[in-house]
Amino acid sequence: TTFYLLFETYHLMSNLSLILAESSLEMIPKEIQNHPSVISHSKKLGKLPSNILLDNSWHYAAMKGIQNENKRGRPDIVHFSLLEACSIPLYFEKKLSVYVHTLNDQVIKVGDDIHLPKSFHRFAGLIEKLFYEKIIESDGKKLLEISDMSFSELIEKINPKNVVGLSCVGKPSSFCNVAKSLTNNSCLVIGGFQKSHFSDTTVSKIDHLVSIDSNSLESHIVTARILYEYEKTIFK
């Protein structure tokens, strides 16, 4: 498929890989599409519920009690984290490969020269289009592409030398020390969700699970700080 061709082409280069894992990014699921709050919101937008991103800012009442509630309905987390990752020299120099793995086992491959919308409203529209069309292109260049793929399958495709996961339940370390342990064939895994921890399936594919702060930091803060520290090790 075109997804795998893009994947193989991307990894002819030797880059640090970043995965936002188990990310809170999905369309409104069928089981809550008929909830009054969802119907009201969809009418306001003039869209079908199935074509709208799940967002607890709008769908909080409908989401109460759904499976993995704490990991769902926060597309803003992915937005902020991607802005941090795709707005830095490491990315501009094509030394960073970026992926979003969702809680529903889909993977978004971020192209190597994308300018993401700063506005969340525009970002949400872009991702909704991506879920529907599967590929976002501009001037014949693939910017975003989504495919069904588990975290384990993604790791197998990337085939990194080592996989480092950042989690508050990991072995204590620091941003600086973790950055120094990374190479251009490493894979860095950061949670793309609000609360809770990585699933056992995800942890089983991580070689080193580390905690870089005594506090539970937001994903975009972790993304910004660890990539900055890594940049300092390679841009000397």
C-alpha positions as a printed NumPy array, in Angstrom:
array([[  0.   ,   0.   ,   0.   ],
       [  1.033,   3.626,  -0.299],
       [  1.328,   3.79 ,   3.486],
       [  4.047,   1.135,   3.541],
       [  5.84 ,   2.667,   0.56 ],
       [  5.921,   5.979,   2.419],
       [  7.066,   4.113,   5.509],
       [  9.964,   2.367,   3.759],
       [ 11.05 ,   5.551,   1.979],
       [ 11.023,   7.457,   5.253],
       [ 13.241,   4.918,   6.925],
       [ 15.89 ,   4.824,   4.258],
       [ 17.114,   7.748,   6.346],
       [ 18.376,   7.012,   9.831],
       [ 16.316,   9.161,  12.178],
       [ 15.225,   9.339,  15.75 ],
       [ 11.638,   8.082,  15.783],
       [  8.973,   9.632,  17.996],
       [  5.722,   7.809,  18.709],
       [  2.797,   9.413,  20.505],
       [  1.383,   6.129,  21.769],
       [ -2.196,   5.15 ,  22.651],
       [ -3.179,   8.643,  21.61 ],
       [ -6.511,  10.197,  22.435],
       [ -7.512,  10.624,  18.799],
       [-10.632,   9.064,  17.282],
       [-13.953,   9.826,  15.687],
       [-17.065,   9.694,  17.879],
       [-17.676,   5.946,  18.455],
       [-20.955,   4.319,  17.464],
       [-22.015,   3.557,  21.042],
       [-22.454,   7.243,  21.91 ],
       [-23.449,   8.756,  18.556],
       [-27.109,   8.943,  19.61 ],
       [-26.429,  10.663,  22.919],
       [-28.241,  14.046,  23.18 ],
       [-25.012,  16.007,  23.697],
       [-23.461,  14.414,  20.615],
       [-26.523,  14.999,  18.468],
       [-26.726,  18.627,  19.616],
       [-23.074,  19.24 ,  18.833],
       [-23.238,  17.542,  15.434],
       [-26.253,  19.67 ,  14.439],
       [-24.373,  22.792,  15.473],
       [-21.467,  21.774,  13.231],
       [-23.658,  20.496,  10.419],
       [-21.841,  17.155,  10.382],
       [-22.695,  13.538,  11.054],
       [-21.513,  12.339,  14.499],
       [-19.342,   9.732,  12.77 ],
       [-17.417,  12.549,  11.042],
       [-16.524,  14.464,  14.216],
       [-13.527,  14.011,  16.505],
       [-14.343,  12.75 ,  19.986],
       [-13.663,  15.65 ,  22.346],
       [-14.575,  15.662,  26.011],
       [-14.971,  19.441,  25.878],
       [-18.181,  18.762,  23.952],
       [-18.949,  15.111,  24.627],
       [-18.153,  14.78 ,  28.327],
       [-21.651,  13.651,  29.331],
       [-21.783,  11.075,  26.542],
       [-18.362,   9.697,  27.452],
       [-19.151,   8.921,  31.085],
       [-18.493,   5.243,  31.696],
       [-17.122,   4.3  ,  28.283],
       [-14.123,   1.97 ,  28.146],
       [-10.749,   3.679,  28.733],
       [-12.532,   6.941,  29.498],
       [ -9.38 ,   8.555,  30.93 ],
       [ -7.472,   7.987,  27.69 ],
       [-10.109,   9.297,  25.29 ],
       [-11.563,  12.553,  24.039],
       [ -8.432,  14.744,  24.174],
       [ -7.325,  15.453,  20.592],
       [ -5.762,  18.696,  21.835],
       [ -3.022,  16.632,  23.498],
       [ -1.959,  15.268,  20.12 ],
       [ -2.231,  18.721,  18.554],
       [  0.019,  20.399,  21.128],
       [  2.562,  17.556,  21.042],
       [  2.771,  17.523,  17.248],
       [  3.251,  21.279,  17.158],
       [  6.199,  20.876,  19.535],
       [  7.731,  18.015,  17.533],
       [  7.215,  19.496,  14.072],
       [  8.357,  23.049,  14.781],
       [ 11.984,  22.434,  15.744],
       [ 15.368,  22.191,  13.949],
       [ 15.499,  18.42 ,  14.488],
       [ 12.361,  18.02 ,  12.376],
       [ 13.314,  20.681,   9.819],
       [ 16.651,  18.909,   9.288],
       [ 14.761,  15.639,   8.645],
       [ 16.377,  13.954,  11.629],
       [ 13.053,  13.124,  13.325],
       [ 10.358,  10.691,  12.162],
       [  6.975,  11.295,  13.799],
       [  4.108,   8.845,  14.284],
       [  0.81 ,   8.964,  16.128],
       [ -0.448,   5.593,  17.358],
       [ -4.059,   5.767,  18.522],
       [ -5.832,   3.89 ,  21.264],
       [ -7.833,   2.133,  18.532],
       [ -4.663,   0.792,  16.877],
       [ -4.345,   3.133,  13.961],
       [ -1.12 ,   4.86 ,  13.016],
       [ -0.709,   8.292,  11.478],
       [  2.542,   8.844,   9.63 ],
       [  3.512,  12.506,   9.684],
       [  5.329,  13.679,   6.563],
       [  8.771,  15.233,   6.792],
       [  7.818,  18.758,   5.708],
       [  4.409,  19.556,   7.165],
       [  3.232,  22.827,   8.677],
       [  0.438,  21.895,  11.033],
       [ -2.354,  24.372,  11.764],
       [ -1.748,  26.355,  14.935],
       [ -5.501,  26.703,  15.401],
       [ -7.055,  23.66 ,  17.085],
       [-10.259,  24.168,  15.09 ],
       [ -8.334,  23.842,  11.821],
       [ -6.297,  20.927,  13.171],
       [ -9.474,  19.064,  14.123],
       [-10.862,  19.624,  10.64 ],
       [ -7.651,  18.311,   9.103],
       [ -7.683,  15.144,  11.228],
       [-11.375,  14.542,  10.543],
       [-10.578,  14.748,   6.835],
       [ -7.657,  12.36 ,   7.333],
       [ -9.829,   9.755,   9.065],
       [-12.275,   9.974,   6.169],
       [ -9.876,  10.167,   3.203],
       [ -6.908,   8.253,   4.738],
       [ -4.348,  10.49 ,   3.023],
       [ -3.732,  14.241,   3.081],
       [ -1.687,  15.512,   0.152],
       [ -0.503,  18.879,  -1.108],
       [  1.147,  19.456,  -4.489],
       [  1.456,  15.686,  -4.888],
       [  3.282,  15.293,  -1.578],
       [  1.881,  13.121,   1.225],
       [  1.61 ,  15.151,   4.419],
       [ -0.37 ,  12.731,   6.597],
       [ -1.431,   9.14 ,   6.119],
       [ -3.381,   6.82 ,   8.396],
       [ -3.494,   3.035,   8.435],
       [ -4.712,   0.267,  10.729],
       [ -1.663,  -0.826,  12.698],
       [ -0.969,  -1.899,  16.27 ],
       [  1.818,  -0.448,  18.392],
       [  3.703,  -3.744,  18.113],
       [  3.428,  -3.709,  14.331],
       [  4.659,  -0.126,  14.223],
       [  7.727,  -0.995,  16.283],
       [  8.429,  -3.926,  13.966],
       [  8.207,  -1.644,  10.931],
       [ 10.47 ,   1.013,  12.423],
       [ 12.86 ,  -1.691,  13.681],
       [ 14.77 ,   0.634,  16.029],
       [ 17.974,  -0.198,  17.865],
       [ 16.256,   0.519,  21.169],
       [ 12.868,   1.735,  22.376],
       [ 12.69 ,   4.234,  25.239],
       [  9.328,   4.954,  26.866],
       [  8.702,   7.919,  29.137],
       [  6.32 ,   7.224,  31.995],
       [  5.921,   8.367,  35.601],
       [  6.06 ,   4.689,  36.648],
       [  9.423,   4.11 ,  34.946],
       [ 12.928,   4.037,  36.387],
       [ 13.925,   7.522,  37.616],
       [ 16.208,   9.432,  35.262],
       [ 16.438,  12.918,  33.75 ],
       [ 15.704,  14.555,  30.413],
       [ 19.417,  15.07 ,  29.89 ],
       [ 20.436,  11.475,  30.627],
       [ 17.66 ,  10.015,  28.499],
       [ 18.611,  12.281,  25.599],
       [ 22.235,  11.17 ,  25.838],
       [ 21.135,   7.527,  25.629],
       [ 19.299,   8.097,  22.338],
       [ 20.86 ,   7.507,  18.93 ],
       [ 19.599,   8.272,  15.43 ],
       [ 18.212,   4.731,  15.355],
       [ 16.327,   4.961,  18.647],
       [ 12.591,   5.156,  19.145],
       [ 11.122,   7.48 ,  21.767],
       [  7.625,   6.707,  23.071],
       [  5.456,   9.325,  24.795],
       [  1.837,   8.841,  25.848],
       [ -0.686,  10.78 ,  23.81 ],
       [ -3.369,  10.626,  26.482],
       [ -4.41 ,  12.582,  29.566],
       [ -4.308,  10.059,  32.44 ],
       [ -3.405,   6.436,  33.238],
       [ -0.378,   4.495,  31.976],
       [  0.754,   2.562,  28.927],
       [ -0.986,  -0.77 ,  28.407],
       [  0.903,  -3.999,  29.054],
       [  1.038,  -4.596,  25.285],
       [  2.808,  -1.298,  24.75 ],
       [  5.172,  -1.779,  27.681],
       [  6.159,  -5.208,  26.352],
       [  7.706,  -3.508,  23.294],
       [  9.619,  -0.899,  25.294],
       [ 13.231,  -1.7  ,  26.186],
       [ 13.688,   1.026,  28.773],
       [ 10.786,   2.607,  30.667],
       [ 11.977,   5.751,  32.421],
       [ 10.529,   8.548,  34.529],
       [ 12.044,  11.952,  33.882],
       [ 10.254,  13.965,  36.554],
       [  8.672,  13.381,  39.933],
       [  5.557,  15.134,  38.642],
       [  3.207,  13.841,  35.971],
       [  3.943,  16.237,  33.109],
       [  1.715,  16.919,  30.121],
       [  2.658,  15.204,  26.87 ],
       [  3.611,  18.348,  24.955],
       [  5.921,  19.469,  27.777],
       [  7.668,  16.087,  27.773],
       [  7.911,  16.168,  23.97 ],
       [  9.404,  19.657,  23.901],
       [ 11.943,  19.085,  26.666],
       [ 13.255,  15.681,  25.61 ],
       [ 13.634,  16.719,  21.97 ],
       [ 15.414,  19.911,  22.997],
       [ 17.862,  17.913,  25.103],
       [ 18.411,  15.499,  22.222],
       [ 19.044,  18.395,  19.834],
       [ 21.788,  19.642,  22.143],
       [ 23.558,  16.281,  21.825],
       [ 23.61 ,  16.304,  18.002],
       [ 23.771,  20.011,  17.068],
       [ 27.057,  20.895,  18.702]])
